[in-house]
CSV table of C-alpha atoms in Angstrom, one decimal:
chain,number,residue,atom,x,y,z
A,1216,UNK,CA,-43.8,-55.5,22.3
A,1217,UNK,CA,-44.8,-59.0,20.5
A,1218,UNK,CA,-45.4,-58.5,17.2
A,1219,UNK,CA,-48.7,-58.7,15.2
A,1220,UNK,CA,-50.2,-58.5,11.9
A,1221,UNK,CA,-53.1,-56.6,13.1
A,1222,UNK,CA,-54.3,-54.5,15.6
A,1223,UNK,CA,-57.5,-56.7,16.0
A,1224,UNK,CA,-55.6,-59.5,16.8
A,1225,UNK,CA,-55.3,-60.0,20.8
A,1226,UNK,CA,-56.7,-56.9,21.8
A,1227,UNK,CA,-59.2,-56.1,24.5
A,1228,UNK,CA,-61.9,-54.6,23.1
A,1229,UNK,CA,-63.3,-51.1,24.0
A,1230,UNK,CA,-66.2,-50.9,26.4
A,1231,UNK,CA,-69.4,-50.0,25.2
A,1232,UNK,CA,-69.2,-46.3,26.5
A,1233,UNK,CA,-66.0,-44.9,24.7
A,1234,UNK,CA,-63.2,-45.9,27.1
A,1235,UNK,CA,-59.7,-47.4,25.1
A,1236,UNK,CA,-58.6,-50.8,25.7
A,1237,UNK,CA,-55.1,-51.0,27.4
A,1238,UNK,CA,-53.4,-51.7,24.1
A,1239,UNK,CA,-55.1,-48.6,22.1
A,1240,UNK,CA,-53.3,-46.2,24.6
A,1241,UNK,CA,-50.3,-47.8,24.0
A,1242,UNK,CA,-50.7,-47.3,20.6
A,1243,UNK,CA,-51.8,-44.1,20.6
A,1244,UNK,CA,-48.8,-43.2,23.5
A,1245,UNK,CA,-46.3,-44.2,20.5
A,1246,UNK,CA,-47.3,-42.5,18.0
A,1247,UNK,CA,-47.1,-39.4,20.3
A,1248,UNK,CA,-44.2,-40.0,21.2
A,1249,UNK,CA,-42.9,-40.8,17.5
A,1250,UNK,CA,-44.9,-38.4,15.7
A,1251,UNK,CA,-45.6,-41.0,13.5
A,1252,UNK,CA,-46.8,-43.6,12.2
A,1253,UNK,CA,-43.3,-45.2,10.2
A,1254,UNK,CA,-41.6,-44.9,14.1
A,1255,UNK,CA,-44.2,-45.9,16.0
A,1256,UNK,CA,-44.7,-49.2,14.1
A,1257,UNK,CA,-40.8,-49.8,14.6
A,1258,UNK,CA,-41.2,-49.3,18.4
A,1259,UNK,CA,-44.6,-51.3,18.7
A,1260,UNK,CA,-42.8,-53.7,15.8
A,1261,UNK,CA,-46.2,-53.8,13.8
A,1262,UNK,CA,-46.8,-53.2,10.8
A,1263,UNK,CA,-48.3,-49.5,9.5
A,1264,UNK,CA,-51.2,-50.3,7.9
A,1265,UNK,CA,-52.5,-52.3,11.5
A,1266,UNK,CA,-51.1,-49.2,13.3
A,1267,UNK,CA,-52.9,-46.5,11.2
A,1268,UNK,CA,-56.0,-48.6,11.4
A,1269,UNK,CA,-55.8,-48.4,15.3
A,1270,UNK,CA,-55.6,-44.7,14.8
A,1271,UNK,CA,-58.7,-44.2,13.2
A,1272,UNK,CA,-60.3,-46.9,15.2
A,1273,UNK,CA,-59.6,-44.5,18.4
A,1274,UNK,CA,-60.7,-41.3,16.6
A,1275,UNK,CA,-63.8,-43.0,15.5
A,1276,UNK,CA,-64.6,-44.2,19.0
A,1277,UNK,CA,-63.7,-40.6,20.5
A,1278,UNK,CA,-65.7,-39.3,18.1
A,1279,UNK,CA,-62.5,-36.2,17.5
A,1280,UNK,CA,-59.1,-35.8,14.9
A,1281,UNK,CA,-56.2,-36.9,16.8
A,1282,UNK,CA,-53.7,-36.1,14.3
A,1283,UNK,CA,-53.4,-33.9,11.4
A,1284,UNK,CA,-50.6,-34.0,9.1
A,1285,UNK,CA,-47.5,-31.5,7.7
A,1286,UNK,CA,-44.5,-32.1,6.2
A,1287,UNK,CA,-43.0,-32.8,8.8
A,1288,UNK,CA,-44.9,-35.7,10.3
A,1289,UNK,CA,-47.9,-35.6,12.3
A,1290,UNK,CA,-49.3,-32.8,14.7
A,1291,UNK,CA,-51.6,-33.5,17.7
A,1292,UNK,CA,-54.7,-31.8,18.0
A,1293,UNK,CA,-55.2,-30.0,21.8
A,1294,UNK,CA,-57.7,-32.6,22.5
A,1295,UNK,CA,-54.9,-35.7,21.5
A,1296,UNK,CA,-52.4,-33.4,24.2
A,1297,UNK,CA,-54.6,-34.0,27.1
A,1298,UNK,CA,-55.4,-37.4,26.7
A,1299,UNK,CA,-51.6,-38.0,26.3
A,1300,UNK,CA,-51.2,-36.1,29.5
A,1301,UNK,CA,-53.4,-38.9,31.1
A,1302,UNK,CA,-52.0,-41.9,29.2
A,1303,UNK,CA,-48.7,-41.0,29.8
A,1304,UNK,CA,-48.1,-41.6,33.5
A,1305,UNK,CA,-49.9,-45.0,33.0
A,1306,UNK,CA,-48.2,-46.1,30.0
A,1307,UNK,CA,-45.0,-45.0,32.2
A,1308,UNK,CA,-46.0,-47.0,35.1
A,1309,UNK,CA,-47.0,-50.4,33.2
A,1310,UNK,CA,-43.8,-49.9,31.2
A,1311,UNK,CA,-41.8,-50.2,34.8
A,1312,UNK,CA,-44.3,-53.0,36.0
A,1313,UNK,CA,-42.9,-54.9,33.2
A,1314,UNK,CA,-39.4,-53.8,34.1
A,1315,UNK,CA,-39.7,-55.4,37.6
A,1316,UNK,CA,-41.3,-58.6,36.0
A,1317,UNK,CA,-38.4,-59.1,33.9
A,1318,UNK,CA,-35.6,-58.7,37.2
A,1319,UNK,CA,-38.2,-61.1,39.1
A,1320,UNK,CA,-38.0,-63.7,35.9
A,1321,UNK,CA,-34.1,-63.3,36.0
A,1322,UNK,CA,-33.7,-63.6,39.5
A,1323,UNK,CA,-32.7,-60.3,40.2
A,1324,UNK,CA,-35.1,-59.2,42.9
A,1325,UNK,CA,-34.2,-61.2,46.0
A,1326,UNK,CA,-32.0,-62.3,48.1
A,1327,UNK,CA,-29.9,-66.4,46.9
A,1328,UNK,CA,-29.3,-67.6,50.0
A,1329,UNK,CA,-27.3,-71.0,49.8
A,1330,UNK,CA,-25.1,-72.9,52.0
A,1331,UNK,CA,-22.4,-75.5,51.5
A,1332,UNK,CA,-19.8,-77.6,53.4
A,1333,UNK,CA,-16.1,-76.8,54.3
A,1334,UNK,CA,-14.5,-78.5,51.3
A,1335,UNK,CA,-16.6,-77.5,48.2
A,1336,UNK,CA,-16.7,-73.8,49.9
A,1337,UNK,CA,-12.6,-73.5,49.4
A,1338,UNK,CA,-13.1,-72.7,45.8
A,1339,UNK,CA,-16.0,-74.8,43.8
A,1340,UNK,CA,-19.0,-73.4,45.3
A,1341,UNK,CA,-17.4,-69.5,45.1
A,1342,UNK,CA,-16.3,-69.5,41.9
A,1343,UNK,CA,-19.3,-70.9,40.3
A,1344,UNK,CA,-21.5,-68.0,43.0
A,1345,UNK,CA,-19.1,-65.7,41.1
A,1346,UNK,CA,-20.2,-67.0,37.2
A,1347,UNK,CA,-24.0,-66.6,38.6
A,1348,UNK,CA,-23.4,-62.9,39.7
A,1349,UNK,CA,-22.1,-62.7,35.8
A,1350,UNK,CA,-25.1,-64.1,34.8
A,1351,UNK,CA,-27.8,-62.5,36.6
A,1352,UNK,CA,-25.8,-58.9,37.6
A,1353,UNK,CA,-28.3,-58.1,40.2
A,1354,UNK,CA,-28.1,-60.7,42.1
A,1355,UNK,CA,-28.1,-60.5,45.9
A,1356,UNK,CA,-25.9,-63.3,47.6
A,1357,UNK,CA,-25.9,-65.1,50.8
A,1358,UNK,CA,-23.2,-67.8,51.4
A,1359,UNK,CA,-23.3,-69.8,54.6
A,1360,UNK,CA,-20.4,-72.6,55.5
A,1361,UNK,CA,-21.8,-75.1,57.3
A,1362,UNK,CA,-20.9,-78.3,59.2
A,1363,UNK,CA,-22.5,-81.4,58.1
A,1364,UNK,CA,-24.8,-81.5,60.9
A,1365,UNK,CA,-26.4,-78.2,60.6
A,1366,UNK,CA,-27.5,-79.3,56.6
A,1367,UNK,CA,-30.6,-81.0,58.0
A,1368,UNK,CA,-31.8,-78.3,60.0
A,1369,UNK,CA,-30.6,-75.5,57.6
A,1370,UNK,CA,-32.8,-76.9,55.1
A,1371,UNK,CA,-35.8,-78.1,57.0
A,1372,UNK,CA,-36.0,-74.5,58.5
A,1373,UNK,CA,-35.8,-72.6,55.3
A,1374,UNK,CA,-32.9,-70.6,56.2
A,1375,UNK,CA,-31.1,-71.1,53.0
A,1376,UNK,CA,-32.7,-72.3,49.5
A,1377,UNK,CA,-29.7,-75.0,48.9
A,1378,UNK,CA,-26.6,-76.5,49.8
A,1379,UNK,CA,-23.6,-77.8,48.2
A,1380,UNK,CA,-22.1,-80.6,49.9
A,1381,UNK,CA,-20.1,-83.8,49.5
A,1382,UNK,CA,-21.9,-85.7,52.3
A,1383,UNK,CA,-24.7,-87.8,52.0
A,1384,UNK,CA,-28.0,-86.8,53.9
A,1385,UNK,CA,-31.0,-89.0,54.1
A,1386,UNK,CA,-34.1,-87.1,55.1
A,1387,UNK,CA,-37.5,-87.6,53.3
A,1388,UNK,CA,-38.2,-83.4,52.7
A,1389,UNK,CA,-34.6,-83.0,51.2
A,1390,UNK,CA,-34.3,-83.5,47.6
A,1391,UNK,CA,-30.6,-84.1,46.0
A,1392,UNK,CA,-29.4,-83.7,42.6
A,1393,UNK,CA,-25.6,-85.0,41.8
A,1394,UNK,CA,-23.7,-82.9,40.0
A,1395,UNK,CA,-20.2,-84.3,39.9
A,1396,UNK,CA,-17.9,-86.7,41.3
A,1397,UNK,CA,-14.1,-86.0,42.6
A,1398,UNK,CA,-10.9,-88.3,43.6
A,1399,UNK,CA,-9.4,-88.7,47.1
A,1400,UNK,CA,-5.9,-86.9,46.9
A,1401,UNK,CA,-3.1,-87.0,49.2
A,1402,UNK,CA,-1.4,-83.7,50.7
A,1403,UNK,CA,2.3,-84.2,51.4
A,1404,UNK,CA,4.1,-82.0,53.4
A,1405,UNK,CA,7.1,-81.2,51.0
A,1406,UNK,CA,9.9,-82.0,53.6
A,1407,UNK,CA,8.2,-86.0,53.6
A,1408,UNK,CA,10.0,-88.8,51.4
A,1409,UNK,CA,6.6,-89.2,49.4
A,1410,UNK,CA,6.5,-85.7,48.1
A,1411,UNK,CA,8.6,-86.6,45.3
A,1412,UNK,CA,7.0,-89.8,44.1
A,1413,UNK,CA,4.3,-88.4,41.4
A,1414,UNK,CA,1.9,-91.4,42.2
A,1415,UNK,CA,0.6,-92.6,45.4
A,1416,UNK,CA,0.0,-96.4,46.0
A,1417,UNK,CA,-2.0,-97.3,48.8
A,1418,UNK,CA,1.3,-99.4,50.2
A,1419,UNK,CA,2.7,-96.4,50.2
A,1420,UNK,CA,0.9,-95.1,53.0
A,1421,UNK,CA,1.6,-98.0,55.3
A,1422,UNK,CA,2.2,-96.9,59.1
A,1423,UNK,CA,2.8,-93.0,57.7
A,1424,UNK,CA,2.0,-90.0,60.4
A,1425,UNK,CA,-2.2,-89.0,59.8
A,1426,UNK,CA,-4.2,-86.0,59.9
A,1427,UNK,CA,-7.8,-87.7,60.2
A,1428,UNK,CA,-11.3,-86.0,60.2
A,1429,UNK,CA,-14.0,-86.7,62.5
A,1430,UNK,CA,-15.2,-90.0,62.7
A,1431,UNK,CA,-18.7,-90.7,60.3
A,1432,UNK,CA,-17.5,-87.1,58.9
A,1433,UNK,CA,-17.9,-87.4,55.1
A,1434,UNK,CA,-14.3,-87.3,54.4
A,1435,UNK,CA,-13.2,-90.0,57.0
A,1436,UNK,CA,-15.8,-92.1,56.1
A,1437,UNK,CA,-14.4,-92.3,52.4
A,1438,UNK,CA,-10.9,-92.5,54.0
A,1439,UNK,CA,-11.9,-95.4,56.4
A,1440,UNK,CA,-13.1,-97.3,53.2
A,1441,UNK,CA,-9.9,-96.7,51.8
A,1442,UNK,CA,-7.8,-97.9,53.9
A,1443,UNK,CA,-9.6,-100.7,55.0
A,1444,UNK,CA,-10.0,-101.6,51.5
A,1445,UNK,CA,-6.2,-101.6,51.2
A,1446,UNK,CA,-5.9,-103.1,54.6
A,1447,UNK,CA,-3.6,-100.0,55.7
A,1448,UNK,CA,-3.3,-98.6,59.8
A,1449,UNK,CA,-1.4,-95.2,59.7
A,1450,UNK,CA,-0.9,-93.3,62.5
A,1451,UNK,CA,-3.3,-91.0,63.6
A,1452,UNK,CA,-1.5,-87.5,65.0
A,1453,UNK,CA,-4.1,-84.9,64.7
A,1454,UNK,CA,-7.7,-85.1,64.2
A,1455,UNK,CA,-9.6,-82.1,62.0
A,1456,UNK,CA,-13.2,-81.2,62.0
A,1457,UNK,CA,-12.6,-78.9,58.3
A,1458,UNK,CA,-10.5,-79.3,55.9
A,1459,UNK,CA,-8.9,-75.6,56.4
A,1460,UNK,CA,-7.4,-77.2,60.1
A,1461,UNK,CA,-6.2,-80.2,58.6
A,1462,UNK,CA,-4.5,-78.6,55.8
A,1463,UNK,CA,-2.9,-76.0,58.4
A,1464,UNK,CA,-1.9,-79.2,60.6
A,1465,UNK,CA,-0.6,-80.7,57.6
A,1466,UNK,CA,1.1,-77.3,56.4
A,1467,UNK,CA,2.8,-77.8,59.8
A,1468,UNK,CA,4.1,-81.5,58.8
A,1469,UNK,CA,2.5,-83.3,61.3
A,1470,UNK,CA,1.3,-85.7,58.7
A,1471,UNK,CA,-0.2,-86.2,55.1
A,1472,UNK,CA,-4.0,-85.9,54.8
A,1473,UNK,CA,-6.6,-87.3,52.3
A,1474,UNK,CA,-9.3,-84.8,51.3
A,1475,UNK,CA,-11.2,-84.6,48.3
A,1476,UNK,CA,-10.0,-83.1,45.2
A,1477,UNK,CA,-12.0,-79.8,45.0
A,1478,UNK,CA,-10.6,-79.1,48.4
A,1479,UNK,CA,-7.6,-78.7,47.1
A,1480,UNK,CA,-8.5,-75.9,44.5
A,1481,UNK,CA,-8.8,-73.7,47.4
A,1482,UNK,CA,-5.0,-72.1,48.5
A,1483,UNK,CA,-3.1,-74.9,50.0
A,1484,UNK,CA,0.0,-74.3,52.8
A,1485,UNK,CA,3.3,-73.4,51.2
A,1486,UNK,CA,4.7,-76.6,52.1
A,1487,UNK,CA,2.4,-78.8,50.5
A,1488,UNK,CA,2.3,-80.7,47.8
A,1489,UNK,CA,-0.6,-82.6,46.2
A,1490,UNK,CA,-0.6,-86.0,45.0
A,1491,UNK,CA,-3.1,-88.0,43.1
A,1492,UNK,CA,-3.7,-91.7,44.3
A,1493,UNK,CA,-3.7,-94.8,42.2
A,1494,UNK,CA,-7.5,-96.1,42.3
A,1495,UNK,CA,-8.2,-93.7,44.4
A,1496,UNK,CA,-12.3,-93.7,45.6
A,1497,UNK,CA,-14.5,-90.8,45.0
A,1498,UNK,CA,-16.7,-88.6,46.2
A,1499,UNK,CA,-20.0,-87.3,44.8
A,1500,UNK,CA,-20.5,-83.7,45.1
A,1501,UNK,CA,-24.6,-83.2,45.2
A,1502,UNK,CA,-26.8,-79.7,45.5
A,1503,UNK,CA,-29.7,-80.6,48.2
A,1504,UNK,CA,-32.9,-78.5,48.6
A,1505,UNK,CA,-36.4,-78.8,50.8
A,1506,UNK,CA,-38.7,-80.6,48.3
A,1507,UNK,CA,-41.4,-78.7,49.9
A,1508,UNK,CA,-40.5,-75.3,49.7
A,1509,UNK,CA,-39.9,-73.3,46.4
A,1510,UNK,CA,-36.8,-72.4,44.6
A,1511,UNK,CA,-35.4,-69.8,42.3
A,1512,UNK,CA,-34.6,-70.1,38.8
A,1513,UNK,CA,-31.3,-69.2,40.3
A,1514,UNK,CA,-31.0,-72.7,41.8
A,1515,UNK,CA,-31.3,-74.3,38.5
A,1516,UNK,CA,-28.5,-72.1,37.3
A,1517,UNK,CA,-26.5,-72.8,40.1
A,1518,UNK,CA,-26.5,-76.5,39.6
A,1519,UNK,CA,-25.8,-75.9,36.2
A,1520,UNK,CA,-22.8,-74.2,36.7
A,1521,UNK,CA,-21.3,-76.2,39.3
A,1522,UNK,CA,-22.1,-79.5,37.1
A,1523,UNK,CA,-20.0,-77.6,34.6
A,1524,UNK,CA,-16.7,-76.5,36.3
A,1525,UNK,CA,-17.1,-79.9,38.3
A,1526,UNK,CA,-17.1,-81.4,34.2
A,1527,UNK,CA,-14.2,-79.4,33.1
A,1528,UNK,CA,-11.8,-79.9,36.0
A,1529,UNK,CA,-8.0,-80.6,34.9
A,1530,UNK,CA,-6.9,-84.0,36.2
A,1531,UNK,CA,-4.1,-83.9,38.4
A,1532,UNK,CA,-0.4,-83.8,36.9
């Protein structure tokens, strides 16, 4: 309970005909409960003087004693027993009322439902889920994995409240916050000649075996940049829509594959070895939401977090 100086301060005054305001049962609840006035002013945290004048203020709208006194605190009188037995259910039920306000302020009441794409769900987007459910331990969680071209409709649609994605999405009703920014890597099988090299140059990858994504996917379109930047051709063998299949194909050594460096913080093949590249381009990692539809406070803690691991991530040896 907020503290006060005195018990006139914020209350609701007493109707005309006798009836206590709300915070005069309270009062009067706690220093049943207490048995007097010292512990019921620590509960209430007022002070005693504002609580004892509550007291009488009671008694003199009642028109009865509610309290005598003995040595060893206070003693209700039979009249103060059964209005307590009709305070005390009420004072019982408001006191859980406020309970429930407090899990619906926290974000404990309902279900997070939030989605994100193949890469950033390897690792990023469960471990900072797994700092939230720290956070707020009641928290009920949804995760959905979706492909880039579901985003649009899973927001528009309301299914989920957010989603966690490296691609870029232009829609008017989605809103985007960015949050971080990651380097291409390369994946080496370990058997290749380039596992050993602890740098990789762009020349390096000059007519080498390929695992590529979709075309216009959001990792191939950073790829495509890159190598036409550097003015590379490779040779294509496989073609992934996730990043789990490439990374299988390239577990496999059918080739090397770029992905994005939170991809990698997810279990990787065995066999592979992971590279950074010199100048490499990056990729911004952004939470999306329906700007017309209402979000959690959970979202904002969310973001938060994921801005924070994204902030302290090692750099590559």
């Amino acid at each position: 309970m907020p503290a006060e100086n005195d018990d006139d301060q914020h209350r609701v005054p007493a109707t005309t005909d006798g009836l206590l305001s709300l915070r005069q049962m309270e009062v009067f609840h706690a220093v049943m409960q207490a048995r007097s006035i010292t512990g019921a002013s620590k509960v209430l945290t007022i002070s005693q003087p504002a609580l004892s004048r509550t007291i009488r203020r009671i008694e003199d709208l009642l028109g009865i004693a509610l309290f005598a006194r003995d040595r060893n605190g206070l003693v209700p009188t039979s009249e103060a027993l059964e209005i307590y037995a009709e305070i005390d259910p009420l004072i019982r039920q408001l006191t859980g009322v406020g309970t429930q306000i407090g899990r619906i302020a926290r974000g404990e009441t309902a279900v997070f439902r939030v989605g994100s794409t193949a890469s950033v769900a390897r690792a990023l987007v469960p471990q900072a889920l797994r700092t939230l459910s720290v956070e707020v331990p009641e928290i009920e969680l949804f995760f959905d994995v979706l492909p880039v071209d579901q985003i649009e409709e899973y927001m528009i649609t309301g299914r989920g409240e957010a989603v966690v994605t490296i691609a870029s999405l232009d829609h008017p009703l989605i809103e985007r916050e960015h949050v971080g920014r990651v380097d291409l890597v390369a994946v080496i099988p370990k058997s290749h000649s380039l596992a050993a090299r602890p740098v990789i140059h762009a020349t390096d990858l000059a007519d080498v075996d390929f695992i590529s994504f979709a075309a216009g996917g959001a990792h191939q379109t950073i790829v495509d940049r890159f190598l036409s930047r550097e003015k590379l051709k490779v040779n294509t063998r496989a073609v992934a829509r996730f990043s789990d299949t490439a990374l299988a194909l390239a577990n496999e050594a059918m080739g090397i594959v770029l992905v994005d460096y939170v991809t990698t913080l997810g279990p990787v093949g065995s066999n592979l070895v992971i590279r950074p590249i010199h100048n490499a381009p990056q990729f911004s990692i952004s939470v999306l939401w329906n700007r017309r539809r209402s979000h959690s406070a959970n979202l904002r803690k969310l973001i938060e977090i994921i801005a924070a691991r994204l902030s302290a991530l090692p750099p590559l040896p």
